[in-house]
mmCIF file with all atom_site columns, C-alpha atoms in Angstrom:
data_model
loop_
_atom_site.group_PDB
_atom_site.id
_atom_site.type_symbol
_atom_site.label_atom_id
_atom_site.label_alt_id
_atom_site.label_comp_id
_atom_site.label_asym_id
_atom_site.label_entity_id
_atom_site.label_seq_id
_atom_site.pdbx_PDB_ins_code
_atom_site.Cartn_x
_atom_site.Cartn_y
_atom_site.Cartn_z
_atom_site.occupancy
_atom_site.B_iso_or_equiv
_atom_site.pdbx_formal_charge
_atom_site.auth_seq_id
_atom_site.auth_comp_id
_atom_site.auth_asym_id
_atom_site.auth_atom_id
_atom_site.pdbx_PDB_model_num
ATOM 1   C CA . UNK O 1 1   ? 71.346  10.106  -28.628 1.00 52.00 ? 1   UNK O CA 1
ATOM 2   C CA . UNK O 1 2   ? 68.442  11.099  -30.923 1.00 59.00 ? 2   UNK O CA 1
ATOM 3   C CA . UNK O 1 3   ? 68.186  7.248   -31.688 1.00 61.00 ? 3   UNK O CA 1
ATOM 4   C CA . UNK O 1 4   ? 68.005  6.320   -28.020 1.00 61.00 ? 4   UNK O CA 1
ATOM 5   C CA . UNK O 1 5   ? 65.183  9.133   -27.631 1.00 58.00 ? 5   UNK O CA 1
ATOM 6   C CA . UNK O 1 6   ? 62.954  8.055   -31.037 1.00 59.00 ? 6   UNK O CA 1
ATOM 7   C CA . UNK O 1 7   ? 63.206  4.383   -29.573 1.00 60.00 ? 7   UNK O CA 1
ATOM 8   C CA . UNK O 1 8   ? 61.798  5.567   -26.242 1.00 64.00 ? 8   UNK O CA 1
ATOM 9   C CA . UNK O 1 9   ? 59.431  7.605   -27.518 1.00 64.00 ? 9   UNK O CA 1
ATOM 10  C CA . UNK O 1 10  ? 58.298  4.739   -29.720 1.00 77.00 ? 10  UNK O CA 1
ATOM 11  C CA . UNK O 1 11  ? 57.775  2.404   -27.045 1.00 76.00 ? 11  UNK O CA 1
ATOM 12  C CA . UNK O 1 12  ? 55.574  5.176   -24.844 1.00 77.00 ? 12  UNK O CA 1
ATOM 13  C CA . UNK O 1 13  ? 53.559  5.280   -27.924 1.00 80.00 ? 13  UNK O CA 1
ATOM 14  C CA . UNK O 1 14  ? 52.968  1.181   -28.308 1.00 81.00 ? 14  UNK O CA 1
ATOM 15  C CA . UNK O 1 15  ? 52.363  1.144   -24.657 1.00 81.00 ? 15  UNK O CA 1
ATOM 16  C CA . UNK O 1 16  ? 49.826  3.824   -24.902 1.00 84.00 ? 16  UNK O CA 1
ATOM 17  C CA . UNK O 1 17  ? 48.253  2.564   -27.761 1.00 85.00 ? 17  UNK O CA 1
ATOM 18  C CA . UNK O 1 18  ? 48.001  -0.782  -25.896 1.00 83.00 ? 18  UNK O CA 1
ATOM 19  C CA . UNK O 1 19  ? 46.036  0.607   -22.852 1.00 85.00 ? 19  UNK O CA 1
ATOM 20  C CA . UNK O 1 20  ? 43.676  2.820   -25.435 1.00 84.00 ? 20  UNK O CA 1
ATOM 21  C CA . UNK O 1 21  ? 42.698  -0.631  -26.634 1.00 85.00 ? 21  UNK O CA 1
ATOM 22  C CA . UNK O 1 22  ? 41.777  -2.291  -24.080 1.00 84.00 ? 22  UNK O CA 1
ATOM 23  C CA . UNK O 1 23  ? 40.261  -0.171  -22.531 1.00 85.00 ? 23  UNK O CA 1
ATOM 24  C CA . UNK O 1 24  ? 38.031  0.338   -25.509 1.00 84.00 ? 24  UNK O CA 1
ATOM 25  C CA . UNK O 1 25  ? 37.560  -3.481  -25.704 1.00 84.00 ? 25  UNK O CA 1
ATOM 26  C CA . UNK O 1 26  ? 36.800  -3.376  -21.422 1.00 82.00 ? 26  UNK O CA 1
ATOM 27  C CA . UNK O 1 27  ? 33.988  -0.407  -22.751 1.00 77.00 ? 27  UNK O CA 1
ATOM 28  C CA . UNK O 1 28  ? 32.606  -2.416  -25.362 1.00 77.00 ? 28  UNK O CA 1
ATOM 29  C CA . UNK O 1 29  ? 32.002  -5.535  -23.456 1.00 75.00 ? 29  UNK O CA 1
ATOM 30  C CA . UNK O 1 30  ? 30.037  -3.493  -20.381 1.00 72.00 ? 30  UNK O CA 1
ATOM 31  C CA . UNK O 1 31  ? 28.136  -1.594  -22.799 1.00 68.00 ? 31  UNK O CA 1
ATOM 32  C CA . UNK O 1 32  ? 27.035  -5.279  -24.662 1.00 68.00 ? 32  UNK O CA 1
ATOM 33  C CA . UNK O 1 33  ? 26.119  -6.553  -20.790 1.00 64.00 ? 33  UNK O CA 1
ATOM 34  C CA . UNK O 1 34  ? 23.997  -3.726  -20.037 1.00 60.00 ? 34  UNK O CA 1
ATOM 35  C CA . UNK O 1 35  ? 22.077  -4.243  -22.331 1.00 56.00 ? 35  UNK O CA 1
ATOM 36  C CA . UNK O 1 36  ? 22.113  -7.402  -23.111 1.00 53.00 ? 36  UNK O CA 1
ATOM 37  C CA . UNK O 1 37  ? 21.208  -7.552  -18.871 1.00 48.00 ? 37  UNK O CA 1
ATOM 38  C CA . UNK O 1 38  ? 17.899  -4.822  -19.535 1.00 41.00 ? 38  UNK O CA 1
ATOM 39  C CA . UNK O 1 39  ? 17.151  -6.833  -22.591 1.00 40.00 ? 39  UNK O CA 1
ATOM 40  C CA . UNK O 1 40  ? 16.394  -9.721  -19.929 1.00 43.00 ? 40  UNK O CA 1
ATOM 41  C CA . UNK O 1 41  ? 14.772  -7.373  -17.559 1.00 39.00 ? 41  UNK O CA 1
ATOM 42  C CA . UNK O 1 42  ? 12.352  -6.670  -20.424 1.00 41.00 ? 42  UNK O CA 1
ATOM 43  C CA . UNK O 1 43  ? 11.648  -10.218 -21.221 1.00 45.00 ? 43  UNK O CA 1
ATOM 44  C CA . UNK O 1 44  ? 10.945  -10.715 -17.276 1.00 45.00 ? 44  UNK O CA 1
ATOM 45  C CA . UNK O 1 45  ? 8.955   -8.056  -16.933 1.00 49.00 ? 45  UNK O CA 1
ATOM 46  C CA . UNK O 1 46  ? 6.793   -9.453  -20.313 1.00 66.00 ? 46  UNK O CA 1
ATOM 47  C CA . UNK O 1 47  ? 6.613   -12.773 -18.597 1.00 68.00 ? 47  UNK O CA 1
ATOM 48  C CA . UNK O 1 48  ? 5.483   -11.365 -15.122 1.00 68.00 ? 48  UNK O CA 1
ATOM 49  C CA . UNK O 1 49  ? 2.466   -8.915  -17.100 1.00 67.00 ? 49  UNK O CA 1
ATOM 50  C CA . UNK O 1 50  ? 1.048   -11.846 -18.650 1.00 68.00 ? 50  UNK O CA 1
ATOM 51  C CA . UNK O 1 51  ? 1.166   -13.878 -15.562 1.00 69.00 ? 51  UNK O CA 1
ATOM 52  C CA . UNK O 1 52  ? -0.792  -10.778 -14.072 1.00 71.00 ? 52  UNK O CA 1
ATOM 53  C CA . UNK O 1 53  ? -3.266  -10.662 -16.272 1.00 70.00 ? 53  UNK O CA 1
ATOM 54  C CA . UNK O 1 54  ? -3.921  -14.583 -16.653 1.00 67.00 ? 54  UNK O CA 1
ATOM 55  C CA . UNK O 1 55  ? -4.845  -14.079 -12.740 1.00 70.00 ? 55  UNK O CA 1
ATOM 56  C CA . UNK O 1 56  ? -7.352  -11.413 -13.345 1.00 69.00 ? 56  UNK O CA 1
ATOM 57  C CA . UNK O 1 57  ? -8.993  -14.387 -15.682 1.00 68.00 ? 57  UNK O CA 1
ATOM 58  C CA . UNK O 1 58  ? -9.641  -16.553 -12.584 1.00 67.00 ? 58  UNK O CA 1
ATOM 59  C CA . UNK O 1 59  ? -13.779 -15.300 -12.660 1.00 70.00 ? 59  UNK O CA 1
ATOM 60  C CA . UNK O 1 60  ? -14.999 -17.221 -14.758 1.00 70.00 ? 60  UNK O CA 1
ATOM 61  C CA . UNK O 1 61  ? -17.582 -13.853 -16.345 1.00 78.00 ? 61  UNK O CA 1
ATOM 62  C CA . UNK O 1 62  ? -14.464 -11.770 -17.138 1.00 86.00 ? 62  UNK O CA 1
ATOM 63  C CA . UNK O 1 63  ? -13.945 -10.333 -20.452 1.00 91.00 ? 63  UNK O CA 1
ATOM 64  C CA . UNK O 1 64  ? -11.200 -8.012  -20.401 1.00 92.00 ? 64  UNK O CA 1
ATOM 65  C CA . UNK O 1 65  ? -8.510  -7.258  -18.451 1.00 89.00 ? 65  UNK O CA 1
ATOM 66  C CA . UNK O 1 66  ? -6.211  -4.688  -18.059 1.00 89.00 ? 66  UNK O CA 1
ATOM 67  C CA . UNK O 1 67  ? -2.653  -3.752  -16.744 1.00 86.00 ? 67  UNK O CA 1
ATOM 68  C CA . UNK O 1 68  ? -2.362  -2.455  -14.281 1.00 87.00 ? 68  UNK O CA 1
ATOM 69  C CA . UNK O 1 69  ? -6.055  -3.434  -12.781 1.00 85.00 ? 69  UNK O CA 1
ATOM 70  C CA . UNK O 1 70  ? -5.825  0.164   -11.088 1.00 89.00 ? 70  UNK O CA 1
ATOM 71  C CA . UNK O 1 71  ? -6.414  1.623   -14.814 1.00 90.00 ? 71  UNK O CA 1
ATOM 72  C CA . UNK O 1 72  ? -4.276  4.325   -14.017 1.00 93.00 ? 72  UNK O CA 1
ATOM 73  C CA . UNK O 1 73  ? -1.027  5.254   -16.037 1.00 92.00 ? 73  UNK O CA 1
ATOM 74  C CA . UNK O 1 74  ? 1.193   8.277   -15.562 1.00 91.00 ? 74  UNK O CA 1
ATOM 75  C CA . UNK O 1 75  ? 3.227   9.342   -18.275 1.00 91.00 ? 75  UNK O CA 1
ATOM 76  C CA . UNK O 1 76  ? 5.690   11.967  -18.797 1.00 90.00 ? 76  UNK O CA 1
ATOM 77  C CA . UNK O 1 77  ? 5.946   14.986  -21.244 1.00 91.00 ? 77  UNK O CA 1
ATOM 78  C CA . UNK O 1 78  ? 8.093   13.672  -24.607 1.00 89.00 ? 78  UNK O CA 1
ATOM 79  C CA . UNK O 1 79  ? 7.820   9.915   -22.961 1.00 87.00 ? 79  UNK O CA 1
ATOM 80  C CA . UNK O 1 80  ? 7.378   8.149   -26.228 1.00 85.00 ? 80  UNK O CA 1
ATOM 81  C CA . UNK O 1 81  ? 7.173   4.223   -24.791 1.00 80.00 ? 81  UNK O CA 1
ATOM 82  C CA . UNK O 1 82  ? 4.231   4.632   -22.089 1.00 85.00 ? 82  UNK O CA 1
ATOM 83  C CA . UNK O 1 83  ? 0.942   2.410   -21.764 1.00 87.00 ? 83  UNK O CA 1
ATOM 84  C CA . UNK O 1 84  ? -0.729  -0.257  -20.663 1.00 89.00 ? 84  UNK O CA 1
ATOM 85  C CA . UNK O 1 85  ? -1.474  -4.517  -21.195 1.00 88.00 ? 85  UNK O CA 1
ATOM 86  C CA . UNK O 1 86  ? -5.026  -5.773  -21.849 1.00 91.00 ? 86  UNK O CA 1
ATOM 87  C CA . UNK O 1 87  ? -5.880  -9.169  -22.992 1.00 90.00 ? 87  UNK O CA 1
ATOM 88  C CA . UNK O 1 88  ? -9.526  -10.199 -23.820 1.00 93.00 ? 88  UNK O CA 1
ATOM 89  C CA . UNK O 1 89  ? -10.953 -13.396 -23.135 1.00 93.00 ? 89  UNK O CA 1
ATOM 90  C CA . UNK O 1 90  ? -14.129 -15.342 -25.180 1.00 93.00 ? 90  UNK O CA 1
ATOM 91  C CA . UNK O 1 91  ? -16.663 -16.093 -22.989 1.00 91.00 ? 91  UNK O CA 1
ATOM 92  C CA . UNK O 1 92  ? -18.744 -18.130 -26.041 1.00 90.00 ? 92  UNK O CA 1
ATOM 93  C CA . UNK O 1 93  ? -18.958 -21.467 -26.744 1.00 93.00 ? 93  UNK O CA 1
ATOM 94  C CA . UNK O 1 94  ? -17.886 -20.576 -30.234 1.00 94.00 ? 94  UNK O CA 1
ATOM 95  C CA . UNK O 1 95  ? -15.005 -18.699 -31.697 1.00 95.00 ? 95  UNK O CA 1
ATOM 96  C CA . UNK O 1 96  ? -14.967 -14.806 -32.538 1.00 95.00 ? 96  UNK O CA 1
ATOM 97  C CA . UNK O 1 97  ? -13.214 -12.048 -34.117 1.00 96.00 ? 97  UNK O CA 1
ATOM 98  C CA . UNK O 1 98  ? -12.921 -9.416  -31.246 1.00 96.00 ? 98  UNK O CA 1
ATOM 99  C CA . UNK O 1 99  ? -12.565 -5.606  -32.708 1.00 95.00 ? 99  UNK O CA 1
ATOM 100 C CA . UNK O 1 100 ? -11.026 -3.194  -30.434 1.00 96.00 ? 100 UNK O CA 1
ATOM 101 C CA . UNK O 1 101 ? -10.163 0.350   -30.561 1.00 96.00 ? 101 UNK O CA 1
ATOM 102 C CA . UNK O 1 102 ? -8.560  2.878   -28.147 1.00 96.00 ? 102 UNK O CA 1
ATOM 103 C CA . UNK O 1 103 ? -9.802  6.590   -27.949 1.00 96.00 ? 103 UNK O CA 1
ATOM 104 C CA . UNK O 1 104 ? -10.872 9.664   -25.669 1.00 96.00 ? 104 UNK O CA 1
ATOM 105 C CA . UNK O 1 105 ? -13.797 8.911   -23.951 1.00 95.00 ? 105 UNK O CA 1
ATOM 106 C CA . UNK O 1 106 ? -16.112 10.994  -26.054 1.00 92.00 ? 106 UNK O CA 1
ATOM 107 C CA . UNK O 1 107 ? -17.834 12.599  -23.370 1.00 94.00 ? 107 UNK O CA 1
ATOM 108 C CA . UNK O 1 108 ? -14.700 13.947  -21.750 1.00 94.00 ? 108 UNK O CA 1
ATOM 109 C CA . UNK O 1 109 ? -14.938 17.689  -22.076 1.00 94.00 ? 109 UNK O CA 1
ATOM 110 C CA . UNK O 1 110 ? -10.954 17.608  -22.945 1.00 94.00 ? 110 UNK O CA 1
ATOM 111 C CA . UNK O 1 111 ? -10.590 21.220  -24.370 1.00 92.00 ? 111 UNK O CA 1
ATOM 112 C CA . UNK O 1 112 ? -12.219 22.716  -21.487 1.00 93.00 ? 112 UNK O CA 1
ATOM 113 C CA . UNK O 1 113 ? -10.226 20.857  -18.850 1.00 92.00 ? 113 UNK O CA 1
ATOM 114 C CA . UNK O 1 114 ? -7.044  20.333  -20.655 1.00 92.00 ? 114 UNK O CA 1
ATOM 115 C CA . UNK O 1 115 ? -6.222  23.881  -21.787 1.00 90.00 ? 115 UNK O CA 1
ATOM 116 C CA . UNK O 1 116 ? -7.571  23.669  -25.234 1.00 93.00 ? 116 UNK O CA 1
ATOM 117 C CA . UNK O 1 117 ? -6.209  20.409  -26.174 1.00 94.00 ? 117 UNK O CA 1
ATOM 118 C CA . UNK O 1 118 ? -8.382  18.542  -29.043 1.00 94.00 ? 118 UNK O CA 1
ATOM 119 C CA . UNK O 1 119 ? -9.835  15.404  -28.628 1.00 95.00 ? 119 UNK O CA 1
ATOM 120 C CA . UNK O 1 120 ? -8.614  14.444  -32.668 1.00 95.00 ? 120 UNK O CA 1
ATOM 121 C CA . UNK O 1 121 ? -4.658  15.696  -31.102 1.00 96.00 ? 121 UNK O CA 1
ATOM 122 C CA . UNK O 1 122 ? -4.850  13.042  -27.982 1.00 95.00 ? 122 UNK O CA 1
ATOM 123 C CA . UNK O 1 123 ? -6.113  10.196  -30.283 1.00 96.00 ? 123 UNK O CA 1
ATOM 124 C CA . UNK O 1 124 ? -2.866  10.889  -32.576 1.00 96.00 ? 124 UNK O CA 1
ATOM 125 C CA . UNK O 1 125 ? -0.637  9.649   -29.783 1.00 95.00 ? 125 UNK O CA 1
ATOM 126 C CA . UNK O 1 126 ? -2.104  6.458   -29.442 1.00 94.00 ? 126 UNK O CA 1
ATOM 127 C CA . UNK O 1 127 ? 0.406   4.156   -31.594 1.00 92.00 ? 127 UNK O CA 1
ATOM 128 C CA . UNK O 1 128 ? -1.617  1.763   -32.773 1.00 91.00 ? 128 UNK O CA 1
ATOM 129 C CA . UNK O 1 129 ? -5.883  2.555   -31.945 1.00 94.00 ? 129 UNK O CA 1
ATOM 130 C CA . UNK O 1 130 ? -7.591  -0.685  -33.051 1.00 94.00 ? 130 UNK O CA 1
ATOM 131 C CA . UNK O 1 131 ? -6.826  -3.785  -34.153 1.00 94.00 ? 131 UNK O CA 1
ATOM 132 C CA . UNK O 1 132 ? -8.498  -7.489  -34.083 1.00 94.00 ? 132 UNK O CA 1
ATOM 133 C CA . UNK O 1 133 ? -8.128  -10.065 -32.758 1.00 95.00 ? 133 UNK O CA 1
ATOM 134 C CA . UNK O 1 134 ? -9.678  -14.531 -33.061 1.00 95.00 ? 134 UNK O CA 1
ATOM 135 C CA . UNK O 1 135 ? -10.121 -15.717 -30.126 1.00 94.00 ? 135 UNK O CA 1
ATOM 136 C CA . UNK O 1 136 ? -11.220 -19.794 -29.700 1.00 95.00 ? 136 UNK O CA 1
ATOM 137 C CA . UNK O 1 137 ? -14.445 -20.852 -27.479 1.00 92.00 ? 137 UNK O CA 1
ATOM 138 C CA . UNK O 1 138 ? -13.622 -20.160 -24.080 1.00 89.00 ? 138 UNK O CA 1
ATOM 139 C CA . UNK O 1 139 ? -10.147 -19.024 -24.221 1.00 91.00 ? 139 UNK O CA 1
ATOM 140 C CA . UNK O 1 140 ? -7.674  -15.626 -24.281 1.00 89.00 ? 140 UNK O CA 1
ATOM 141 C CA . UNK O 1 141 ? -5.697  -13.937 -25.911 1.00 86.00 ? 141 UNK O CA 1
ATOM 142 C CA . UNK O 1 142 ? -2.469  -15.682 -27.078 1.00 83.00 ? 142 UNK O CA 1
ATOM 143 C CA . UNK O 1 143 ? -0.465  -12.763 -25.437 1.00 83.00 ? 143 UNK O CA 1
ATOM 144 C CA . UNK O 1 144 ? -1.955  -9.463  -24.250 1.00 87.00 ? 144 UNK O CA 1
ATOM 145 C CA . UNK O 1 145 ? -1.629  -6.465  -26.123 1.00 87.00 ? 145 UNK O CA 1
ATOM 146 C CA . UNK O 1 146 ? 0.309   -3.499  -25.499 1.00 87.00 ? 146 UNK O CA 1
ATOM 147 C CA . UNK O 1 147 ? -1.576  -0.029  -25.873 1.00 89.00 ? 147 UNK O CA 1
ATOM 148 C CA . UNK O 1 148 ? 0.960   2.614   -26.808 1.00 90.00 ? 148 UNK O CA 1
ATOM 149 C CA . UNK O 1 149 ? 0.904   6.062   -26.043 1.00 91.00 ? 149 UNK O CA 1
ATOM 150 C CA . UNK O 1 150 ? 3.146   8.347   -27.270 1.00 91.00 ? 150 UNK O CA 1
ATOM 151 C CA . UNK O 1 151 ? 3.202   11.378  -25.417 1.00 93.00 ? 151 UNK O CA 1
ATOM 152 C CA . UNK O 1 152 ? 4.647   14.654  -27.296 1.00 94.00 ? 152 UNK O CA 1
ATOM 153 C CA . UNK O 1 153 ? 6.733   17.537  -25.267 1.00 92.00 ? 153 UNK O CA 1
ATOM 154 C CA . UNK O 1 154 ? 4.049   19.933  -25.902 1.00 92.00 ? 154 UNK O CA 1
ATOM 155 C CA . UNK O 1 155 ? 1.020   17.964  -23.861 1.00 93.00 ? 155 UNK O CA 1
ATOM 156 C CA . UNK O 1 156 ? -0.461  20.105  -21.610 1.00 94.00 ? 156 UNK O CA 1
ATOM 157 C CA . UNK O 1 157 ? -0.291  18.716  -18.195 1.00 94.00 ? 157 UNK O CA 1
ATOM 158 C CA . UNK O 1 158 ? -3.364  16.441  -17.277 1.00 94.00 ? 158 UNK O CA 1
ATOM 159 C CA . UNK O 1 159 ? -6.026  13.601  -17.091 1.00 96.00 ? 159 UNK O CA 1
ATOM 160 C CA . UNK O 1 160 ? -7.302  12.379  -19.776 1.00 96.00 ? 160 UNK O CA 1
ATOM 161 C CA . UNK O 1 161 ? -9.823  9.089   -19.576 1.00 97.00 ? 161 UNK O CA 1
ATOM 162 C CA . UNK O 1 162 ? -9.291  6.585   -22.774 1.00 97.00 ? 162 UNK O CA 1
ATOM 163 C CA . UNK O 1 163 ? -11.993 4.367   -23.448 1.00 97.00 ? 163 UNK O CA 1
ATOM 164 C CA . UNK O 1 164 ? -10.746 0.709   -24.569 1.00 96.00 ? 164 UNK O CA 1
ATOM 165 C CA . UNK O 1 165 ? -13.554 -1.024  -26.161 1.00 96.00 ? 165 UNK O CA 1
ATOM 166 C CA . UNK O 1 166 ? -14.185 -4.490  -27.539 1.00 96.00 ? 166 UNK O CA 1
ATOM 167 C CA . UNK O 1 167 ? -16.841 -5.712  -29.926 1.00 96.00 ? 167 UNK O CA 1
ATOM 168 C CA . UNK O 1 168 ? -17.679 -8.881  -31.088 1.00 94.00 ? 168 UNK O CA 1
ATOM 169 C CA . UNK O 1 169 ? -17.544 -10.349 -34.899 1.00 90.00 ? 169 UNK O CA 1
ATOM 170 C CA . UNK O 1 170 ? -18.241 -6.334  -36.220 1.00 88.00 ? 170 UNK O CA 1
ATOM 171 C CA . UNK O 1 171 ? -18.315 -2.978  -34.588 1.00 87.00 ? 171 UNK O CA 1
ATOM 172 C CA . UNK O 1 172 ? -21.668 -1.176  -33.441 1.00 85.00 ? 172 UNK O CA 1
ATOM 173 C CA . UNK O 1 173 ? -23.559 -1.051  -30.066 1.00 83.00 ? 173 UNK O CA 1
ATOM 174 C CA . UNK O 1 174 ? -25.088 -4.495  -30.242 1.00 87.00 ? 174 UNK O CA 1
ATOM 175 C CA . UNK O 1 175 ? -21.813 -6.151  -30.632 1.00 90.00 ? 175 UNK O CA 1
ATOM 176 C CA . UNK O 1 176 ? -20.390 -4.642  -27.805 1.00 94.00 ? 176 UNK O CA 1
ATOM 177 C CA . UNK O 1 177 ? -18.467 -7.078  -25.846 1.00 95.00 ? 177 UNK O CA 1
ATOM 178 C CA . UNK O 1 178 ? -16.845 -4.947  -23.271 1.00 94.00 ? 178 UNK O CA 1
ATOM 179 C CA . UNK O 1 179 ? -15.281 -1.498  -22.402 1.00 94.00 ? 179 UNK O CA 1
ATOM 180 C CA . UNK O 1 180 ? -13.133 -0.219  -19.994 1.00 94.00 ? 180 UNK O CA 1
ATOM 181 C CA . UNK O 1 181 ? -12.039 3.404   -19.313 1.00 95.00 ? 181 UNK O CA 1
ATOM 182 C CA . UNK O 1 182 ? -8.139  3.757   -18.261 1.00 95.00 ? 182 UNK O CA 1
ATOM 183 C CA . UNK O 1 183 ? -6.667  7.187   -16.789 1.00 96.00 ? 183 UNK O CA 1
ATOM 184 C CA . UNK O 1 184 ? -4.017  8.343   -18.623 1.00 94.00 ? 184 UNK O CA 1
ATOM 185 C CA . UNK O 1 185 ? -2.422  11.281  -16.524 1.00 94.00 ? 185 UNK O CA 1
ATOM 186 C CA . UNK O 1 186 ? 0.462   13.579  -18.368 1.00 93.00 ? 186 UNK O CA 1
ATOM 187 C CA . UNK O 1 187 ? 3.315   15.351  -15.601 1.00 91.00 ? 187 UNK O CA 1
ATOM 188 C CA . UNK O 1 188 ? 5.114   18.339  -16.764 1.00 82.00 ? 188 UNK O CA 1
ATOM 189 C CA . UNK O 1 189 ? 8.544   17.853  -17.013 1.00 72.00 ? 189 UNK O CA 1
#
């Protein structure tokens, strides 16, 4: 009898073993197509930005352009991933290196109407502020760029303009290619 009772209990065990597994197999492969499928939805998303902002090159005296052309972004409180697409196009008949930086627009009173925050503390969340970029006679960017901002749990809830600005060959005021001012606004949580 306690032979008949091991066996049975021996074969619950295999069978339940069996079902653990593939069920953990079933879990693995929907965990790889989710995100193999947002991977994709990335990727289109890419593809359909750039395709945006080749459009907002269709006047023939534009610079730089931005995404989204409202210049608005809302981001969250700890939302590390935010931002926003410009590309910048060379209006010459030669080729350049364009300089650009991202920063609070200096004459943004941001301590006074963001409760004390420093201008020096909203620059730090900007991933990467400048870069460079050469740019052929009349053509764009390769691919836009992505401006990141990374904002921390702490940000006090509020609007704070960024200036994106461009200069041609070197920085300084008669180099300036272009600038734009984008809205950045921070919800609480």
């Amino acid at each position: 009898m306690n032979k008949k009772g091991a066996v049975e209990l021996s074969i619950g065990t295999i069978v339940i073993i069996v079902l653990a597994m593939a069920m953990l197999i079933l879990g693995l492969v929907l965990v790889k197509n989710i995100f193999s499928g947002s991977t994709e939805a990335v990727t289109n998303l890419n593809k359909g930005v750039i395709n945006e902002i080749n459009n907002l090159f269709t006047k023939s005296d534009t610079r730089l352009a931005i995404y989204p052309t409202t210049a608005k972004i809302t981001l969250a409180q700890a939302q590390k991933d935010g931002g926003f697409a410009f590309s910048i196009k060379n209006n010459d008949v030669t080729a350049h290196k364009f300089l650009y930086s991202l920063a609070v627009d200096s004459s943004f009173e941001i301590a006074k109407k963001c409760g004390g925050l420093r201008e020096t503390e909203a620059n730090s969340w900007i991933v990467i502020p400048e870069g460079s970029v050469d740019i052929p006679a009349g053509r764009t960017m390769t691919a836009p760029e992505l401006a990141v901002i990374s904002i921390p749990e702490s940000a006090p809830p509020c609007t704070i303009p960024y200036k994106l600005t461009v200069f041609k060959d070197t920085r300084g005021l008669d180099n300036l290619y272009d600038s734009r001012t984008i809205y950045v606004t921070i919800e609480g949580k």
